[in-house]
Each structure stands twice: as structure tokens, then as C-alpha cells.
PDB file of C-alpha atoms in Angstrom:
ATOM      1  CA  MET A 546     -50.218  47.949  15.134  1.00 57.00           C
ATOM      2  CA  SER A 547     -50.150  44.374  16.431  1.00 68.00           C
ATOM      3  CA  LEU A 548     -50.593  43.466  20.066  1.00 69.00           C
ATOM      4  CA  TRP A 549     -46.925  42.533  20.352  1.00 69.00           C
ATOM      5  CA  SER A 550     -45.811  45.802  18.795  1.00 73.00           C
ATOM      6  CA  ARG A 551     -47.811  47.607  21.463  1.00 74.00           C
ATOM      7  CA  ILE A 552     -46.229  45.399  24.100  1.00 75.00           C
ATOM      8  CA  SER A 553     -42.755  46.250  22.783  1.00 75.00           C
ATOM      9  CA  ASP A 554     -43.623  49.942  22.955  1.00 75.00           C
ATOM     10  CA  ALA A 555     -44.807  49.545  26.548  1.00 73.00           C
ATOM     11  CA  LEU A 556     -41.595  47.790  27.546  1.00 73.00           C
ATOM     12  CA  SER A 557     -39.473  50.389  25.755  1.00 73.00           C
ATOM     13  CA  ALA A 558     -41.185  53.082  27.822  1.00 66.00           C
ATOM     14  CA  LEU A 559     -39.891  51.562  31.050  1.00 63.00           C
ATOM     15  CA  SER A 560     -37.151  53.599  32.653  1.00 58.00           C
ATOM     16  CA  GLN A 561     -33.618  52.237  32.625  1.00 58.00           C
ATOM     17  CA  GLY A 562     -33.247  49.480  35.187  1.00 58.00           C
ATOM     18  CA  ALA A 563     -36.963  49.390  35.942  1.00 61.00           C
ATOM     19  CA  SER A 564     -38.535  46.062  36.874  1.00 67.00           C
ATOM     20  CA  LEU A 565     -40.983  44.403  34.499  1.00 71.00           C
ATOM     21  CA  SER A 566     -43.425  44.293  37.383  1.00 68.00           C
ATOM     22  CA  GLU A 567     -43.650  48.084  37.226  1.00 70.00           C
ATOM     23  CA  VAL A 568     -45.390  47.856  33.876  1.00 71.00           C
ATOM     24  CA  PHE A 569     -48.503  46.628  35.674  1.00 70.00           C
ATOM     25  CA  ASP A 570     -48.706  49.939  37.528  1.00 68.00           C
ATOM     26  CA  GLN A 571     -48.587  51.893  34.271  1.00 69.00           C
ATOM     27  CA  LEU A 572     -51.142  50.075  32.098  1.00 68.00           C
ATOM     28  CA  ARG A 573     -54.378  50.605  33.986  1.00 63.00           C
ATOM     29  CA  THR A 574     -56.808  52.001  31.416  1.00 60.00           C
ATOM     30  CA  PRO A 575     -58.095  50.920  27.982  1.00 61.00           C
ATOM     31  CA  PRO A 576     -56.634  50.178  25.515  1.00 60.00           C
ATOM     32  CA  GLU A 577     -53.497  49.624  27.577  1.00 71.00           C
ATOM     33  CA  ARG A 578     -55.310  47.057  29.734  1.00 73.00           C
ATOM     34  CA  THR A 579     -55.351  44.711  26.741  1.00 78.00           C
ATOM     35  CA  VAL A 580     -51.564  44.986  26.576  1.00 78.00           C
ATOM     36  CA  ALA A 581     -51.355  44.471  30.336  1.00 80.00           C
ATOM     37  CA  PHE A 582     -53.453  41.298  30.105  1.00 81.00           C
ATOM     38  CA  ALA A 583     -51.093  39.757  27.540  1.00 80.00           C
ATOM     39  CA  ILE A 584     -48.005  40.751  29.524  1.00 80.00           C
ATOM     40  CA  ALA A 585     -49.583  39.363  32.698  1.00 84.00           C
ATOM     41  CA  VAL A 586     -50.225  35.929  31.181  1.00 82.00           C
ATOM     42  CA  VAL A 587     -46.760  35.674  29.637  1.00 80.00           C
ATOM     43  CA  ALA A 588     -44.974  37.071  32.704  1.00 83.00           C
ATOM     44  CA  LEU A 589     -46.789  34.840  35.198  1.00 88.00           C
ATOM     45  CA  GLY A 590     -46.401  31.926  32.786  1.00 83.00           C
ATOM     46  CA  ALA A 591     -42.662  32.521  32.776  1.00 80.00           C
ATOM     47  CA  LYS A 592     -42.610  32.561  36.562  1.00 84.00           C
ATOM     48  CA  MET A 593     -44.718  29.398  36.635  1.00 85.00           C
ATOM     49  CA  ALA A 594     -42.228  27.676  34.325  1.00 77.00           C
ATOM     50  CA  LYS A 595     -39.790  27.749  37.232  1.00 72.00           C
ATOM     51  CA  ALA A 596     -42.290  25.834  39.365  1.00 69.00           C
ATOM     52  CA  ASP A 597     -41.564  22.553  37.573  1.00 62.00           C
ATOM     53  CA  GLY A 598     -37.966  23.471  36.872  1.00 61.00           C
ATOM     54  CA  GLN A 599     -38.053  23.668  33.100  1.00 59.00           C
ATOM     55  CA  VAL A 600     -39.630  25.324  30.096  1.00 57.00           C
ATOM     56  CA  THR A 601     -40.827  22.726  27.607  1.00 56.00           C
ATOM     57  CA  ARG A 602     -41.533  23.109  23.911  1.00 59.00           C
ATOM     58  CA  ASP A 603     -45.184  22.356  24.727  1.00 60.00           C
ATOM     59  CA  GLU A 604     -45.364  25.330  27.081  1.00 61.00           C
ATOM     60  CA  VAL A 605     -43.884  27.591  24.417  1.00 61.00           C
ATOM     61  CA  THR A 606     -46.439  26.211  21.968  1.00 66.00           C
ATOM     62  CA  ALA A 607     -49.177  27.003  24.483  1.00 65.00           C
ATOM     63  CA  PHE A 608     -48.174  30.663  24.425  1.00 66.00           C
ATOM     64  CA  ARG A 609     -48.509  30.559  20.654  1.00 66.00           C
ATOM     65  CA  GLU A 610     -51.970  28.991  20.920  1.00 64.00           C
ATOM     66  CA  VAL A 611     -53.205  31.637  23.327  1.00 65.00           C
ATOM     67  CA  PHE A 612     -51.838  34.649  21.483  1.00 65.00           C
ATOM     68  CA  ARG A 613     -51.250  33.529  17.875  1.00 65.00           C
ATOM     69  CA  ILE A 614     -47.693  34.818  17.926  1.00 69.00           C
ATOM     70  CA  SER A 615     -46.485  35.389  14.382  1.00 68.00           C
ATOM     71  CA  ALA A 616     -42.872  34.952  13.301  1.00 70.00           C
ATOM     72  CA  ALA A 617     -42.511  38.745  13.182  1.00 71.00           C
ATOM     73  CA  ASP A 618     -43.644  39.044  16.805  1.00 71.00           C
ATOM     74  CA  GLU A 619     -41.609  36.188  18.307  1.00 71.00           C
ATOM     75  CA  ALA A 620     -38.836  38.502  19.463  1.00 72.00           C
ATOM     76  CA  GLY A 621     -41.293  40.679  21.408  1.00 70.00           C
ATOM     77  CA  ALA A 622     -42.905  37.687  23.090  1.00 72.00           C
ATOM     78  CA  ALA A 623     -39.508  36.218  23.961  1.00 73.00           C
ATOM     79  CA  LYS A 624     -38.457  39.553  25.463  1.00 75.00           C
ATOM     80  CA  VAL A 625     -41.399  39.545  27.875  1.00 76.00           C
ATOM     81  CA  PHE A 626     -40.809  35.911  28.794  1.00 75.00           C
ATOM     82  CA  ASN A 627     -37.083  36.379  29.422  1.00 76.00           C
ATOM     83  CA  LEU A 628     -37.541  39.633  31.344  1.00 76.00           C
ATOM     84  CA  ALA A 629     -39.992  37.888  33.638  1.00 77.00           C
ATOM     85  CA  ARG A 630     -37.683  34.928  34.207  1.00 75.00           C
ATOM     86  CA  GLN A 631     -34.741  37.217  34.985  1.00 74.00           C
ATOM     87  CA  ASP A 632     -36.694  39.685  37.110  1.00 73.00           C
ATOM     88  CA  VAL A 633     -35.747  39.400  40.790  1.00 68.00           C
ATOM     89  CA  ALA A 634     -39.332  40.228  41.752  1.00 74.00           C
ATOM     90  CA  GLY A 635     -41.244  37.138  42.797  1.00 82.00           C
ATOM     91  CA  TYR A 636     -44.441  35.944  41.186  1.00 87.00           C
ATOM     92  CA  GLU A 637     -46.360  37.047  44.284  1.00 91.00           C
ATOM     93  CA  ASP A 638     -45.366  40.649  43.534  1.00 86.00           C
ATOM     94  CA  TYR A 639     -46.555  40.249  39.947  1.00 85.00           C
ATOM     95  CA  ALA A 640     -49.840  38.745  41.105  1.00 91.00           C
ATOM     96  CA  ARG A 641     -50.480  41.513  43.646  1.00 91.00           C
ATOM     97  CA  ARG A 642     -49.853  44.241  41.068  1.00 86.00           C
ATOM     98  CA  ILE A 643     -52.063  42.496  38.531  1.00 87.00           C
ATOM     99  CA  HIS A 644     -54.772  42.114  41.161  1.00 90.00           C
ATOM    100  CA  ARG A 645     -54.653  45.848  41.870  1.00 87.00           C
ATOM    101  CA  MET A 646     -54.960  46.575  38.166  1.00 83.00           C
ATOM    102  CA  PHE A 647     -58.057  44.399  37.702  1.00 85.00           C
ATOM    103  CA  ALA A 648     -59.471  44.663  41.233  1.00 84.00           C
ATOM    104  CA  GLN A 649     -62.761  46.043  39.918  1.00 84.00           C
ATOM    105  CA  ASP A 650     -62.982  43.390  37.224  1.00 85.00           C
ATOM    106  CA  PRO A 651     -62.751  39.913  38.804  1.00 89.00           C
ATOM    107  CA  GLU A 652     -63.945  38.265  35.581  1.00 89.00           C
ATOM    108  CA  THR A 653     -60.703  39.368  33.888  1.00 87.00           C
ATOM    109  CA  LEU A 654     -58.718  37.757  36.684  1.00 91.00           C
ATOM    110  CA  CYS A 655     -60.631  34.547  35.961  1.00 91.00           C
ATOM    111  CA  ASP A 656     -59.659  34.928  32.297  1.00 88.00           C
ATOM    112  CA  LEU A 657     -56.024  35.251  33.359  1.00 89.00           C
ATOM    113  CA  MET A 658     -56.244  32.079  35.424  1.00 93.00           C
ATOM    114  CA  GLU A 659     -57.723  30.276  32.398  1.00 89.00           C
ATOM    115  CA  GLY A 660     -54.641  31.206  30.361  1.00 86.00           C
ATOM    116  CA  LEU A 661     -52.275  30.051  33.102  1.00 90.00           C
ATOM    117  CA  PHE A 662     -54.018  26.693  33.476  1.00 91.00           C
ATOM    118  CA  HIS A 663     -53.864  26.228  29.710  1.00 85.00           C
ATOM    119  CA  ILE A 664     -50.103  26.783  29.792  1.00 82.00           C
ATOM    120  CA  ALA A 665     -49.585  24.586  32.872  1.00 85.00           C
ATOM    121  CA  LEU A 666     -51.300  21.611  31.230  1.00 84.00           C
ATOM    122  CA  ALA A 667     -49.668  22.107  27.822  1.00 78.00           C
ATOM    123  CA  ASP A 668     -47.098  19.384  28.451  1.00 75.00           C
ATOM    124  CA  GLY A 669     -49.770  16.935  29.643  1.00 79.00           C
ATOM    125  CA  PHE A 670     -48.461  16.897  33.218  1.00 82.00           C
ATOM    126  CA  TYR A 671     -49.719  18.924  36.164  1.00 87.00           C
ATOM    127  CA  HIS A 672     -46.695  19.373  38.415  1.00 87.00           C
ATOM    128  CA  PRO A 673     -47.311  19.789  42.173  1.00 89.00           C
ATOM    129  CA  GLY A 674     -45.244  22.976  41.972  1.00 89.00           C
ATOM    130  CA  GLU A 675     -47.587  24.320  39.316  1.00 90.00           C
ATOM    131  CA  ASN A 676     -50.578  23.517  41.500  1.00 93.00           C
ATOM    132  CA  ALA A 677     -49.046  25.380  44.445  1.00 93.00           C
ATOM    133  CA  PHE A 678     -48.187  28.316  42.165  1.00 93.00           C
ATOM    134  CA  LEU A 679     -51.672  28.562  40.665  1.00 96.00           C
ATOM    135  CA  GLU A 680     -53.416  28.109  44.002  1.00 96.00           C
ATOM    136  CA  GLU A 681     -51.419  30.980  45.501  1.00 96.00           C
ATOM    137  CA  VAL A 682     -51.988  33.257  42.481  1.00 96.00           C
ATOM    138  CA  SER A 683     -55.702  32.471  42.709  1.00 97.00           C
ATOM    139  CA  ARG A 684     -55.681  33.401  46.392  1.00 97.00           C
ATOM    140  CA  ILE A 685     -53.857  36.687  45.706  1.00 96.00           C
ATOM    141  CA  PHE A 686     -56.390  37.421  42.962  1.00 95.00           C
ATOM    142  CA  GLY A 687     -59.102  37.209  45.614  1.00 95.00           C
ATOM    143  CA  GLN A 688     -60.717  34.083  44.239  1.00 95.00           C
ATOM    144  CA  THR A 689     -62.477  31.630  46.520  1.00 93.00           C
ATOM    145  CA  PRO A 690     -61.217  28.058  46.980  1.00 93.00           C
ATOM    146  CA  GLN A 691     -64.363  26.962  45.108  1.00 91.00           C
ATOM    147  CA  GLN A 692     -63.364  29.070  42.085  1.00 92.00           C
ATOM    148  CA  PHE A 693     -59.896  27.528  42.061  1.00 95.00           C
ATOM    149  CA  MET A 694     -61.303  24.015  42.359  1.00 93.00           C
ATOM    150  CA  ALA A 695     -63.694  24.730  39.465  1.00 91.00           C
ATOM    151  CA  LEU A 696     -60.741  25.659  37.250  1.00 92.00           C
ATOM    152  CA  ARG A 697     -58.770  22.643  38.415  1.00 93.00           C
ATOM    153  CA  ALA A 698     -61.695  20.315  37.719  1.00 91.00           C
ATOM    154  CA  ARG A 699     -61.938  21.602  34.156  1.00 90.00           C
ATOM    155  CA  PHE A 700     -58.254  21.463  33.257  1.00 90.00           C
ATOM    156  CA  VAL A 701     -56.548  18.718  35.286  1.00 90.00           C
ATOM    157  CA  PRO A 702     -57.245  15.232  33.845  1.00 84.00           C
ATOM    158  CA  ASP A 703     -57.144  13.350  37.160  1.00 81.00           C
ATOM    159  CA  ALA A 704     -59.198  15.928  39.085  1.00 76.00           C
ATOM    160  CA  PRO A 705     -62.744  14.863  40.041  1.00 75.00           C
ATOM    161  CA  ASN A 706     -64.922  15.994  37.134  1.00 76.00           C
ATOM    162  CA  ASP A 707     -67.913  16.920  39.283  1.00 89.00           C
ATOM    163  CA  PRO A 708     -70.336  19.142  37.323  1.00 93.00           C
ATOM    164  CA  TYR A 709     -71.262  21.003  40.497  1.00 94.00           C
ATOM    165  CA  VAL A 710     -67.595  21.803  41.126  1.00 93.00           C
ATOM    166  CA  VAL A 711     -67.149  22.896  37.490  1.00 92.00           C
ATOM    167  CA  LEU A 712     -70.005  25.391  37.830  1.00 92.00           C
ATOM    168  CA  GLY A 713     -68.984  26.448  41.326  1.00 90.00           C
ATOM    169  CA  VAL A 714     -72.316  25.480  42.874  1.00 92.00           C
ATOM    170  CA  SER A 715     -73.456  22.925  45.443  1.00 90.00           C
ATOM    171  CA  PRO A 716     -75.898  20.025  44.956  1.00 91.00           C
ATOM    172  CA  ASP A 717     -78.235  21.353  47.645  1.00 91.00           C
ATOM    173  CA  MET A 718     -78.851  24.625  45.799  1.00 91.00           C
ATOM    174  CA  GLU A 719     -82.239  25.205  44.202  1.00 92.00           C
ATOM    175  CA  HIS A 720     -82.372  24.171  40.553  1.00 91.00           C
ATOM    176  CA  ALA A 721     -83.408  27.693  39.530  1.00 92.00           C
ATOM    177  CA  GLU A 722     -80.413  29.168  41.380  1.00 94.00           C
ATOM    178  CA  ILE A 723     -78.000  26.792  39.664  1.00 94.00           C
ATOM    179  CA  ARG A 724     -79.537  27.720  36.310  1.00 94.00           C
ATOM    180  CA  LYS A 725     -79.119  31.415  37.127  1.00 95.00           C
ATOM    181  CA  HIS A 726     -75.441  30.832  37.982  1.00 93.00           C
ATOM    182  CA  TRP A 727     -74.876  28.867  34.760  1.00 95.00           C
ATOM    183  CA  ARG A 728     -76.468  31.593  32.657  1.00 95.00           C
ATOM    184  CA  ARG A 729     -74.241  34.209  34.303  1.00 94.00           C
ATOM    185  CA  LEU A 730     -71.158  32.146  33.412  1.00 93.00           C
ATOM    186  CA  VAL A 731     -72.358  31.865  29.814  1.00 93.00           C
ATOM    187  CA  ARG A 732     -72.788  35.643  29.589  1.00 93.00           C
ATOM    188  CA  GLU A 733     -69.327  36.269  31.048  1.00 90.00           C
ATOM    189  CA  THR A 734     -67.764  33.765  28.628  1.00 90.00           C
ATOM    190  CA  HIS A 735     -69.259  35.325  25.503  1.00 89.00           C
ATOM    191  CA  PRO A 736     -66.472  36.744  23.272  1.00 86.00           C
ATOM    192  CA  ASP A 737     -68.095  40.190  23.167  1.00 88.00           C
ATOM    193  CA  ALA A 738     -68.103  40.337  26.969  1.00 88.00           C
ATOM    194  CA  MET A 739     -64.456  39.271  27.129  1.00 87.00           C
ATOM    195  CA  LEU A 740     -63.355  41.858  24.566  1.00 84.00           C
ATOM    196  CA  ALA A 741     -65.302  44.532  26.454  1.00 84.00           C
ATOM    197  CA  ARG A 742     -63.294  43.871  29.609  1.00 82.00           C
ATOM    198  CA  GLY A 743     -59.963  44.122  27.822  1.00 77.00           C
ATOM    199  CA  VAL A 744     -59.084  40.524  27.002  1.00 79.00           C
ATOM    200  CA  PRO A 745     -56.980  40.517  23.814  1.00 76.00           C
ATOM    201  CA  GLU A 746     -58.746  39.172  20.761  1.00 76.00           C
ATOM    202  CA  GLU A 747     -55.881  36.695  20.481  1.00 65.00           C
ATOM    203  CA  ALA A 748     -56.805  35.132  23.834  1.00 71.00           C
ATOM    204  CA  VAL A 749     -60.585  34.977  23.474  1.00 79.00           C
ATOM    205  CA  ARG A 750     -60.356  31.477  21.996  1.00 76.00           C
ATOM    206  CA  LEU A 751     -59.737  30.220  25.532  1.00 76.00           C
ATOM    207  CA  ALA A 752     -63.434  30.867  26.101  1.00 81.00           C
ATOM    208  CA  GLU A 753     -64.335  28.104  23.657  1.00 83.00           C
ATOM    209  CA  LYS A 754     -63.164  25.414  26.083  1.00 83.00           C
ATOM    210  CA  LYS A 755     -64.827  27.135  29.042  1.00 88.00           C
ATOM    211  CA  MET A 756     -68.156  27.394  27.215  1.00 90.00           C
ATOM    212  CA  ILE A 757     -68.030  23.694  26.338  1.00 91.00           C
ATOM    213  CA  ASP A 758     -67.153  22.744  29.928  1.00 92.00           C
ATOM    214  CA  ILE A 759     -69.834  24.820  31.646  1.00 93.00           C
ATOM    215  CA  ASN A 760     -72.542  23.776  29.176  1.00 94.00           C
ATOM    216  CA  ARG A 761     -71.615  20.109  29.617  1.00 93.00           C
ATOM    217  CA  ALA A 762     -71.747  20.515  33.400  1.00 94.00           C
ATOM    218  CA  TRP A 763     -75.144  22.208  33.186  1.00 94.00           C
ATOM    219  CA  ASP A 764     -76.492  19.446  30.932  1.00 94.00           C
ATOM    220  CA  GLN A 765     -75.358  16.825  33.449  1.00 92.00           C
ATOM    221  CA  ILE A 766     -76.919  18.660  36.380  1.00 92.00           C
ATOM    222  CA  ASN A 767     -80.082  19.552  34.494  1.00 86.00           C
ATOM    223  CA  GLY A 768     -80.548  15.943  33.443  1.00 79.00           C
ATOM    224  CA  CYS A 769     -80.143  14.695  36.992  1.00 63.00           C
ATOM    225  CA  LYS A 770     -82.452  17.336  38.430  1.00 55.00           C
ATOM    226  CA  SER A 771     -85.065  16.685  35.755  1.00 49.00           C
ATOM    227  CA  HIS A 772     -85.218  13.007  36.725  1.00 44.00           C
ATOM    228  CA  ALA A 773     -85.096  13.624  40.479  1.00 47.00           C
ATOM    229  CA  PRO A 774     -88.181  12.545  42.460  1.00 42.00           C
ATOM    230  CA  GLY A 775     -90.651  15.360  42.820  1.00 40.00           C
ATOM    231  CA  HIS A 776     -89.002  17.529  40.115  1.00 42.00           C
ATOM    232  CA  LEU A 777     -91.407  19.158  37.707  1.00 34.00           C
TER     233      LEU A 777
END
């Protein structure tokens, strides 16, 4: 059974007149968490589409890139998207319910934010409304401002591409501590680690960009530190 077939089953199980947001209270354990992750990205993406006032073809294509939606599964994906857009519940309610679901797994919430940033930048323009939306979702998810700025630095073309910001560290940290932080990010970004925490196989490809970004940032920092006076 495909991911989208499982999503359709989950939506069909909702009681008559129930809000889509209620699905996040029902899909708390594996393997349902994988379904919840996909619904969360699509549902919040649909809410985010209202932030810049329109849904572009590029944003729809971004959904396809994240989840490899086949022609047979398009109807299921569209159902989630349209339910989210029509749902009277605000995106803050969605975000709070999603946060409760993954409260013990902050790395998955970071994975969710990766998917949302990918969708936001799909049309090549980062709308101020999208920034406000993502910043508030990040806050509700319990992320620090530094974590949000690290994501923004990696995805937004005109954001300062500071390697320290990308890794979420500060220049005055010990070199060994920065290396420890980088290695932790690499471990968390490994596909096996992502699958273990319930990220759909279809969305793991988002980790490819993250791995490139964090390794590039580490190379920049490591090169600077290696040539710093007094560094051994």
C-alpha cells in the first residue's frame, strides 16, 4: 500500500464533519507517524500558500518533488491540500497539534521545517508572509531563533550565508565543540536515522541538500580555524 493510499485511509476514518487538524491527534505511533508527517507537510504547506495569496505551479511541483506523487495518487494528495485550505482551523492550531505529536522527537520537527522551506522557495521568491508564517511555526515547534535562522540561511538566496549560522554555532566556540555539533547534524541527517524517526521514504531526499549545506559550512569553518594563529 502506497503512502497516499494510507493517507486516504486515515482521512476516511475521520468522523463526519471532523476537522483535518484532528487527524494529528489520532496518528501518534508508528507506522502512522509516517502518514502524519506527510499530512503535516502538505497541510501546513497548504496553509502557507495563503501567506503569499496564491498557489503557484512551482509550489505544486515542490510537493511532487518531496513526495514523488504518482498520477494514481494525485487525487489523495489534492484531497489533503484542499481540506487544509478549506479547514477553518488556523495554521497555529495545526502547528500546535503537530508539535504535541512529535514533542519527544525535535529532529522530526526540523525535518518538517525543511519540507516547508523547500515548498516556500519553490517559486524562487521568499514572500514576507511566508517568512512570518515559517517563523511562527518554528516558534510553536519549540525551535530556537538560531535554529530558524540556520534554516533561513540555507534556503533563502539573499540571507547571509554565514557558515556559523548554517551550523547553529558561534565563532567563539571551541573548534572541537563545533566539530562535535557538526558530527551530530551529520548523524541526524543520515537517511537511516530519518527513516527510524518516521520520515517517509519519499521525503528523505530533502536530507541530500541539508548534508551538502552542513558539510560545506563545516569545510569553511574548519579551513578558517586551521589557518587561525595558534591553531594546531
